[in-house]
XYZ file of C-alpha atoms in Angstrom:
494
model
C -70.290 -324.534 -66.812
C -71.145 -326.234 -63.676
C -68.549 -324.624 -61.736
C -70.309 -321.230 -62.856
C -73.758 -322.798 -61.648
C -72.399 -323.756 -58.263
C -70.681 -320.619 -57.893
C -73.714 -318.154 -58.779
C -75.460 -320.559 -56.162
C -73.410 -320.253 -53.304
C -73.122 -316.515 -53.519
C -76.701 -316.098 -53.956
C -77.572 -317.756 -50.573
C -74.446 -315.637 -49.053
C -76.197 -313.290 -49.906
C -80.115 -314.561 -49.280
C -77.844 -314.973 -45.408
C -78.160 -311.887 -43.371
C -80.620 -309.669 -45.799
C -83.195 -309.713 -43.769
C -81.183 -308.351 -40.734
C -79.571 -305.771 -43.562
C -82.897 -305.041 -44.701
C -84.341 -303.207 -41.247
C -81.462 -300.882 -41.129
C -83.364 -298.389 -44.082
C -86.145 -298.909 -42.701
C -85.324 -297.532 -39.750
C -84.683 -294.808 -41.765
C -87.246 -294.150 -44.125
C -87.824 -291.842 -46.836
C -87.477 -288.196 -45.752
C -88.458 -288.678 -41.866
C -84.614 -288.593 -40.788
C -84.419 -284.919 -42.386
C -88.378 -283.603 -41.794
C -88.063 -284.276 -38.063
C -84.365 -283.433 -37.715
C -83.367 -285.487 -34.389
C -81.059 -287.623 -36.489
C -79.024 -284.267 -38.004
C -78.450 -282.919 -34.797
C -77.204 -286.128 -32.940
C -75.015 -286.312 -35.503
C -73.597 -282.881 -35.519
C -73.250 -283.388 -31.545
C -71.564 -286.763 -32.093
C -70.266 -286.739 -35.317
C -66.368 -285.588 -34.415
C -66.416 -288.545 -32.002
C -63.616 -291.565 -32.957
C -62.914 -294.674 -31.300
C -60.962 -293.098 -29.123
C -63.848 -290.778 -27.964
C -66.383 -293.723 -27.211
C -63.930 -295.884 -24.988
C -63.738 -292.499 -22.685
C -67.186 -292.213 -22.647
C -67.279 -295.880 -21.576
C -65.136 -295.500 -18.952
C -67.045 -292.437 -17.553
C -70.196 -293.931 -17.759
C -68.724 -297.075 -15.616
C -67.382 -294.312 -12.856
C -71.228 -293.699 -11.925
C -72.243 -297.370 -12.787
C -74.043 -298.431 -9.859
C -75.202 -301.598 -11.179
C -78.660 -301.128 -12.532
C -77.959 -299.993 -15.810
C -79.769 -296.436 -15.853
C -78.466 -293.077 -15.874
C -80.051 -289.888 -14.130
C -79.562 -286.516 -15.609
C -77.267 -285.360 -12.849
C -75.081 -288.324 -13.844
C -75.566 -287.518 -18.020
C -72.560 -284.366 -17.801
C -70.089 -286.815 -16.509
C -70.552 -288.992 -19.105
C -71.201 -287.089 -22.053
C -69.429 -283.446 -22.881
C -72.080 -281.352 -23.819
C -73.491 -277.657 -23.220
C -76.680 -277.886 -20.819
C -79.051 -277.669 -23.479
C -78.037 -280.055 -25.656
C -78.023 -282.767 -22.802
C -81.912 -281.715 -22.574
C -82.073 -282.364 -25.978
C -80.845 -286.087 -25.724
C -82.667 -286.307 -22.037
C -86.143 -285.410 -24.073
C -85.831 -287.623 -26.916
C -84.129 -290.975 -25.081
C -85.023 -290.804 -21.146
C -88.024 -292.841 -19.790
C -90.803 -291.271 -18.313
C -88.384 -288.078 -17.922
C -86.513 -290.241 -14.942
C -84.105 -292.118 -16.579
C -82.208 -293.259 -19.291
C -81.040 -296.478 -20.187
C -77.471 -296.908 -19.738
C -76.806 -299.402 -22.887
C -79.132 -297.108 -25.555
C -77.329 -293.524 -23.908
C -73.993 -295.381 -25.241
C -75.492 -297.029 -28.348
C -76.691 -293.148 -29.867
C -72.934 -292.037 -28.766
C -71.364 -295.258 -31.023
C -74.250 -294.677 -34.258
C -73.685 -291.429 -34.141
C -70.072 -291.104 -33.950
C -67.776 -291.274 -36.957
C -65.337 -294.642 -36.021
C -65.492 -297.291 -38.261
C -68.103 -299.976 -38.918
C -66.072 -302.457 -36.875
C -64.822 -300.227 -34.442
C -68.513 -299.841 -33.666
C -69.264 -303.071 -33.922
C -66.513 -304.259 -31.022
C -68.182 -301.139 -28.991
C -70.923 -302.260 -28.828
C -69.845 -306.076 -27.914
C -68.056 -304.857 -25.068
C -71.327 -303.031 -23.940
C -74.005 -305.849 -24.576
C -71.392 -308.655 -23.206
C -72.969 -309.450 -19.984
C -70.454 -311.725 -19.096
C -67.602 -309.426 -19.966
C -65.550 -312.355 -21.499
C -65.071 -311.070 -25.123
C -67.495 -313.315 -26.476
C -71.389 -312.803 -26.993
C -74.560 -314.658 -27.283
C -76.949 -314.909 -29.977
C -79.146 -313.308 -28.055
C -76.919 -310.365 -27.044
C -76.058 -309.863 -30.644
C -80.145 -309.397 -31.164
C -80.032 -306.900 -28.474
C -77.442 -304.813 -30.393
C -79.180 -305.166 -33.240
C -82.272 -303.899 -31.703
C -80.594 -301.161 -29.750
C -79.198 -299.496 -33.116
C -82.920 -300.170 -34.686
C -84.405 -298.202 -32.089
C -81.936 -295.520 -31.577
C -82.345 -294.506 -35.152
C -86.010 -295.542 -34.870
C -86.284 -292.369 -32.306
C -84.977 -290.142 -34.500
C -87.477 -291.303 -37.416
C -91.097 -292.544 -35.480
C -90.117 -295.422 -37.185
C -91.704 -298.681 -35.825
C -89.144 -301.614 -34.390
C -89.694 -304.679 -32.253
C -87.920 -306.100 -30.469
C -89.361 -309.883 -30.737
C -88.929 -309.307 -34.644
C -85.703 -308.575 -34.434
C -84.645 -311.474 -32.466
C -86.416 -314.044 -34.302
C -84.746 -312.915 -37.795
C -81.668 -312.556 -35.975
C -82.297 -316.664 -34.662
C -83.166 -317.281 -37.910
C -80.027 -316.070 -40.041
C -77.019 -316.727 -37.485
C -76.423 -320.498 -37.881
C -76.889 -319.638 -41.628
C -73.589 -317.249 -41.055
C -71.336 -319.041 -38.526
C -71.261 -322.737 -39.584
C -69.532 -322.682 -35.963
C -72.591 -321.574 -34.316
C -74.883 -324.164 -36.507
C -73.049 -326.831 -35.123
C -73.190 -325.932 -31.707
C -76.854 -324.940 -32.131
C -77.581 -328.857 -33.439
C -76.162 -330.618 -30.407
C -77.114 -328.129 -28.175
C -79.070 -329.799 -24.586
C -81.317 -327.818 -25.022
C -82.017 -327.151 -28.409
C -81.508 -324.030 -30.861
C -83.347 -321.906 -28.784
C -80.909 -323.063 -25.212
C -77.852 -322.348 -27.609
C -79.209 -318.597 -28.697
C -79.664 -317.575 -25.120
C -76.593 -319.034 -23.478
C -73.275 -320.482 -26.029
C -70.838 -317.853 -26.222
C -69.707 -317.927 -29.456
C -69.934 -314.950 -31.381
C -66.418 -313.673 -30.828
C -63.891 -310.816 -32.413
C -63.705 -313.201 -35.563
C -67.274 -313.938 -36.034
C -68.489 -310.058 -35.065
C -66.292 -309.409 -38.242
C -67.879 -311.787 -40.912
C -71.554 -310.416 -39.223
C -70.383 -307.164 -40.356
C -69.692 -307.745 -43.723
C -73.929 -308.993 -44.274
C -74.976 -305.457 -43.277
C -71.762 -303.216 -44.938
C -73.085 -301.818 -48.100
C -76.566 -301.545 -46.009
C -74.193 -299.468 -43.141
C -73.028 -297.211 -45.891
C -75.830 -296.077 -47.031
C -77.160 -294.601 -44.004
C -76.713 -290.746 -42.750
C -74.530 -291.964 -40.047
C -71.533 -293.867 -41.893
C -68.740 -291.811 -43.020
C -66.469 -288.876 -41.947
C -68.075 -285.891 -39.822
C -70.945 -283.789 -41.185
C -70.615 -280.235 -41.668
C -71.057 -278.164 -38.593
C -70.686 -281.006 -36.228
C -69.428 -279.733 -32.753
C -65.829 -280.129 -31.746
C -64.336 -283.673 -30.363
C -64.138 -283.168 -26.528
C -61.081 -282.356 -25.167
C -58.127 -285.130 -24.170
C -58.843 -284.356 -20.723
C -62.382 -283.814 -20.249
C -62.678 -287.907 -19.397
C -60.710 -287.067 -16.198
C -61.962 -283.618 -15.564
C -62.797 -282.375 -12.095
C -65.962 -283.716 -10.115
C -65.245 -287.585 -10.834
C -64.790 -289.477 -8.283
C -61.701 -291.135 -9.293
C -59.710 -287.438 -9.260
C -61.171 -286.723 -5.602
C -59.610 -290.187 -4.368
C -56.207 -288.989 -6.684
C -56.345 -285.477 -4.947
C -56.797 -287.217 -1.828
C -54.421 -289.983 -1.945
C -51.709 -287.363 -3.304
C -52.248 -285.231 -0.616
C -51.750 -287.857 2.358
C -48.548 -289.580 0.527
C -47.315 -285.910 0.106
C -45.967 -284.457 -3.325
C -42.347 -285.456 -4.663
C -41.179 -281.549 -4.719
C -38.269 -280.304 -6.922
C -36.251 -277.044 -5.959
C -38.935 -276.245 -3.561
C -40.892 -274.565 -6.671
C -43.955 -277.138 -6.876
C -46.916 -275.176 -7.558
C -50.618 -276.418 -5.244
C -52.852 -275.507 -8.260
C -53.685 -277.647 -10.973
C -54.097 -275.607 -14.389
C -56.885 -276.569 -16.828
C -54.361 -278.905 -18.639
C -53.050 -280.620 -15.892
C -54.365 -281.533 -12.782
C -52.313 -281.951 -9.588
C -51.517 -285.526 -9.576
C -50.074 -285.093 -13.283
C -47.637 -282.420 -11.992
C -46.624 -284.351 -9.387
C -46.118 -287.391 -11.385
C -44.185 -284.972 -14.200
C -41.716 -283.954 -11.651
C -40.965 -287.019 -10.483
C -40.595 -288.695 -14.083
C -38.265 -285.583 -14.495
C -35.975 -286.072 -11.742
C -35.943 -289.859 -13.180
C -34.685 -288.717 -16.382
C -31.946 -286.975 -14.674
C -30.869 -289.573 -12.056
C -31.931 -292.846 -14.314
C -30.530 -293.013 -17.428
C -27.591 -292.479 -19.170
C -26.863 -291.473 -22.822
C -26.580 -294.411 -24.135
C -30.059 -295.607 -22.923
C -29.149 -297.782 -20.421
C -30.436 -297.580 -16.986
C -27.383 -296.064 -14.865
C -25.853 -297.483 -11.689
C -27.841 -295.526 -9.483
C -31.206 -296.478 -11.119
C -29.943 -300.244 -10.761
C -29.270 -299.622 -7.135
C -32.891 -297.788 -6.793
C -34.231 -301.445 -8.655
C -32.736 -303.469 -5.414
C -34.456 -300.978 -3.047
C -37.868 -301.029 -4.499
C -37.000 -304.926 -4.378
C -36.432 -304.807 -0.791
C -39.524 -302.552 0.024
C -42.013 -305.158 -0.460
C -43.406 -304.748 3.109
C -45.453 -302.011 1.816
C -48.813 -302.810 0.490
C -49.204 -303.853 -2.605
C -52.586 -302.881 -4.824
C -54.139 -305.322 -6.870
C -55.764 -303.953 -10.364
C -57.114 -305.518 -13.497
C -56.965 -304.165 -16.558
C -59.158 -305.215 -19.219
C -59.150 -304.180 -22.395
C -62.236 -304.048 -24.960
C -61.811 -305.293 -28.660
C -58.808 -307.371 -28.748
C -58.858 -310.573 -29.861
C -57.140 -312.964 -26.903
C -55.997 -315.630 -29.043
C -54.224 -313.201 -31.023
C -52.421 -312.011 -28.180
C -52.356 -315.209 -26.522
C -49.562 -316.295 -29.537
C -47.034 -313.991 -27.905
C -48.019 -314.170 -24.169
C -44.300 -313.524 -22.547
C -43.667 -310.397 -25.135
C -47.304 -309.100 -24.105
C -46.473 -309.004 -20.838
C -43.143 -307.573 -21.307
C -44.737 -304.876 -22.887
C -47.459 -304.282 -20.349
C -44.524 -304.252 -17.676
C -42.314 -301.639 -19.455
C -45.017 -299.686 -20.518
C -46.640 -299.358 -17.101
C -43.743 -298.361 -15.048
C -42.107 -296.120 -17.222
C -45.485 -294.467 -17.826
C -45.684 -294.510 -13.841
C -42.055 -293.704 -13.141
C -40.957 -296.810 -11.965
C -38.792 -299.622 -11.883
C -40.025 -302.569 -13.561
C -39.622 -304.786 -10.647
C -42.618 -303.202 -9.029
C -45.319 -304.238 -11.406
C -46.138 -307.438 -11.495
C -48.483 -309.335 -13.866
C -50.044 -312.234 -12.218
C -52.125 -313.161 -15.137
C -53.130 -312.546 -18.452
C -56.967 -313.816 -19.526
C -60.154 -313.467 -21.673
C -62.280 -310.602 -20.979
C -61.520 -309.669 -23.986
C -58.156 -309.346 -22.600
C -58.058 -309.233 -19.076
C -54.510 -308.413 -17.181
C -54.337 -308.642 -13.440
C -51.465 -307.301 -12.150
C -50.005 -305.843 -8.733
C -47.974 -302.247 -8.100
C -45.653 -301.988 -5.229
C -44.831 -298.543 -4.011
C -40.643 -297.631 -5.138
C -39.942 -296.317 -2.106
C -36.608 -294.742 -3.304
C -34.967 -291.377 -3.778
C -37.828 -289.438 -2.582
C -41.025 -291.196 -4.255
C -43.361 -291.291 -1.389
C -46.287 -292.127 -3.935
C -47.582 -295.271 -2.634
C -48.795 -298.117 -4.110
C -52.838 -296.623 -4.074
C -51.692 -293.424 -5.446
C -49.903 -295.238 -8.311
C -52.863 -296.683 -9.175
C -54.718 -294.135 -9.555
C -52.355 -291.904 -11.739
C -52.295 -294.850 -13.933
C -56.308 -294.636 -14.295
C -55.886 -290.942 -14.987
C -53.206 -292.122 -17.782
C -56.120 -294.336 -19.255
C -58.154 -291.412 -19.439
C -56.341 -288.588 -21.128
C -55.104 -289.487 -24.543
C -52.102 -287.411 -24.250
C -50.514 -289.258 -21.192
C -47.427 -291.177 -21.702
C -49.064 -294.362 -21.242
C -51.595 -293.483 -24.049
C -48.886 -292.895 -26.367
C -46.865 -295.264 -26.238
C -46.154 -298.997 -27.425
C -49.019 -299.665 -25.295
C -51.093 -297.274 -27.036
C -53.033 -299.137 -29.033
C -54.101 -301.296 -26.199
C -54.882 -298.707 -23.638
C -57.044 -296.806 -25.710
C -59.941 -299.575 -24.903
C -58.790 -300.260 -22.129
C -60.006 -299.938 -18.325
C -59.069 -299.988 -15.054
C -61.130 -302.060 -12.071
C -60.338 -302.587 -8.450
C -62.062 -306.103 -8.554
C -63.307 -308.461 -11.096
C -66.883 -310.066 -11.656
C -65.786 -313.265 -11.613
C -69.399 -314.402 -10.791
C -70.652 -313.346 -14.478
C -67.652 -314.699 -15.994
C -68.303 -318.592 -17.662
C -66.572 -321.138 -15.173
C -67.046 -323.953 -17.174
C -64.067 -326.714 -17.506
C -64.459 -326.115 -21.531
C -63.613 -322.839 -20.811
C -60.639 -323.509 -18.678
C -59.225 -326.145 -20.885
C -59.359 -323.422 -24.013
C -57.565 -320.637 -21.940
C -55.047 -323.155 -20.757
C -54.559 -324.130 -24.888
C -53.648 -320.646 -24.980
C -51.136 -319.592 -22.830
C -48.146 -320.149 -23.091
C -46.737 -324.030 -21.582
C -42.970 -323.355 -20.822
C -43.918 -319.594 -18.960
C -46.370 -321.371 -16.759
C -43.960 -324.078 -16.071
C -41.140 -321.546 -15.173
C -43.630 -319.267 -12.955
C -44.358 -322.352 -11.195
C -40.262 -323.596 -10.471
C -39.819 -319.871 -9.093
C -43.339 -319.885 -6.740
C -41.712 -320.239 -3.324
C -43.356 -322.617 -0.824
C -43.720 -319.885 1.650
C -42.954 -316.175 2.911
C -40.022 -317.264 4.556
C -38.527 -319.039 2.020
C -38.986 -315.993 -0.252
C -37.120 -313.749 1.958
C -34.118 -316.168 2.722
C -34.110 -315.789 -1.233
C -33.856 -311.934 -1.679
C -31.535 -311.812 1.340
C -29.364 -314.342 -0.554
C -29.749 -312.214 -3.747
C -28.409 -308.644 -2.050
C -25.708 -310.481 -0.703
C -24.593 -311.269 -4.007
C -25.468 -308.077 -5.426
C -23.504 -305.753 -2.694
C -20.483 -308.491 -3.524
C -20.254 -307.875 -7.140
C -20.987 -304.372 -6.371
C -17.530 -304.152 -3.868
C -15.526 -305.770 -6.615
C -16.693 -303.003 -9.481
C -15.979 -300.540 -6.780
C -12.234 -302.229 -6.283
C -11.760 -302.645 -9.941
C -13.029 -298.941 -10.113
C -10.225 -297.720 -7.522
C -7.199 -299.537 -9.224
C -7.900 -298.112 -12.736
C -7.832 -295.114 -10.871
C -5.053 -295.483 -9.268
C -3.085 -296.815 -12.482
C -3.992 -293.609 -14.719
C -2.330 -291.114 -12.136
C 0.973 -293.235 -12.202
């Protein structure tokens, strides 16, 4: 009997824990207003056929004309957003300020409430946008700006009434109530509950997911959960995230034309098509002259490609470009439990997607963000492939973008599809804290970092003597093969 008692107890104040926050998400919505004013229909048959896949691209347009002060002008809305002219005034009417501007966070909010992914799919979204440190983990307080963002998104489309103090004080109220782990950070906190709210990061992948289960049957009652509504306008393209007036395909048209195309048969068409643009082609007839010259039946990489490996080796005067790739909505510690078979992955995905060796990607270092890779391409320099290492980059931010690249679907597919590609890293906005260190150093793995360290050499010079030392040996065992080779020969004509 008083097992019942306790039971019925605790799951009424699991339940008493996140209502309120539950609670504003009808009332955002109330009565017939979504349906009498119709702005909440139409956003959804203009958004509805969006998935997860369709909101990272969006993302990662939006950050192409990010200039750092987190509004968007209308010229700037058709890059972001694939939409006929009048539907863009539509959204520009209802959500810009003062007709100047709109807000960079709400413009992808309405994309992610309106779309048809999955609660937590929209949940880890919207973490990724709201995460001002771009670390994987949030605030309290950046988890009340979600909150409110969603509120008033749907509050447009209603004349409903939200605030945005309200909505951070319940929001104060019921977290430490739902993470014990944030209570008990919030009790020893310097500087009290409020000093915890504003600044402890601890509302990671794992927490975002038992916040999400407080507001689920709430979710699913509104017009926005569920599959596509009748009507709703087609998903955009694969490739309208990398479709012509960005500024990343102007740098890949220009890089491609100074490193000059890899040609095959003298038949290499100038014009990209509406499926391909010209750094795809390029990058298709070099993979297929790869497939030709690289590997044999069995699978195995052939002599030749071997050989090719050695001279990509020795081409390492060429410059080398740096990239990070960090990619939204996975959980590091997750991936942190296989760290040497992650970045095995990440290597062969890369350069095969790239046409490369896999001696000329290098990952330098795998970290939160929510998973941040840095990495370095060198340029092959072999058989033809005058791509340098700039140009590889680039095709490899193209692959992020078009869903249908090789990179996209692949083994690394479910990574790259939140994933994005940066030339430098904030590392001013990222927490520097010696907590912070110590807990990424718990979760990488010991015996790689000791084994990275043995094979650091002290100096360029020492590197070289190395790879010198290393040909020698190779173009030794190569001779004997080549001897051995010769005598069997030699042996089957007698």
């Amino acid at each position: 009997f008083w097992l019942k008692v306790v039971v019925c107890f605790n799951s009424e104040a699991l339940l008493g824990m996140g209502a309120g926050v539950a609670a504003l998400l009808p009332q955002a919505v109330p009565g017939d207003s979504w349906v009498q004013r119709g702005n909440g229909p139409t956003l959804r048959r203009l958004f509805g056929a969006y998935g997860n896949a369709d909101l990272w691209a969006a993302y990662r347009r939006y950050r192409t004309v990010d200039d750092g002060h987190g509004y968007v002008s209308y010229d700037e809305l058709p890059r972001i957003v694939s939409l006929p002219d009048f539907n863009l005034l539509f959204i520009w009417e209802l959500f810009s300020k003062q007709n100047e501007l709109l807000e960079a966070q709400e413009l992808l909010t309405l994309i992610c409430i309106f779309s048809s992914a999955k609660l937590g799919e929209k949940g880890r979204f919207l973490m990724a946008v709201f995460d001002a440190s771009r670390c994987g983990t949030c605030t309290g307080a950046e988890i009340a700006q979600i909150c409110a963002a969603v509120l008033g998104v749907l509050a447009r489309c209603t004349g409903a009434v939200v605030k945005q103090k309200e909505v951070s004080a319940l929001v104060r109220e019921e977290l430490p109530g739902i993470l014990p782990k944030y209570r008990d950070v919030a009790k020893h906190a310097a500087g009290g509950a409020e000093a915890a709210f504003r600044q402890e990061r601890l509302v990671g992948q794992e927490e975002l997911d038992q916040l999400l289960t407080f507001i689920q049957a709430a979710y699913e009652e509104l017009p926005v959960a569920g599959p596509p509504p009748p009507g709703a306008a087609p998903a955009p393209p694969p490739e309208w995230s990398s479709a012509a007036g960005g500024a990343s395909e102007k740098r890949v048209r220009a890089s491609v034309a100074k490193a000059g195309a890899a040609k095959r048969d003298g038949n290499f068409t100038s014009h990209s098509t509406s499926k391909l643009t010209q750094a795809e082609l390029i990058h298709l007839s070099w993979m297929s002259r790869l497939d030709e010259q690289g590997v044999s039946a069995d699978g195995k990489e052939s002599h030749q490609a071997q050989v090719g490996a050695r001279e990509a080796s020795s081409n390492m005067s060429s410059v080398p470009s740096r990239r990070w790739m960090i990619i939204h909505g996975q959980d590091f510690p997750t991936i942190a439990k296989d760290l040497a078979g992650f970045r095995r992955l990440f290597i062969k995905s890369v350069s095969s997607a790239l046409g490369l060796p896999s001696g000329c990607v290098e990952v330098v270092n795998v970290t939160r963000g929510s998973v941040v890779v840095e990495f370095v391409i060198h340029a092959a320099g072999r058989g033809g492939d005058a791509r340098d290492s700039a140009s590889l980059a680039l095709l490899l931010e193209e692959q992020l973008a078009n869903s249908h690249s090789a990179l996209r679907r692949g083994a690394f597919a479910a990574h790259a599809e939140s994933a994005e590609l940066v030339k430098q890293l904030d590392r001013a906005a990222t927490p520097a804290t010696e907590e912070a260190h110590r807990e990424q150093a718990s979760q990488t793995d010991p015996p790689e970092l000791e084994l990275r360290q043995e094979l650091r050499p002290a100096n360029l010079e020492e590197a070289l003597r190395r790879i010198a030392l290393l040909e020698q040996e190779l173009k030794r065992r190569d001779e004997i093969i080549a001897d051995l080779r010769g005598d069997g020969d030699s042996w089957l004509l007698q």
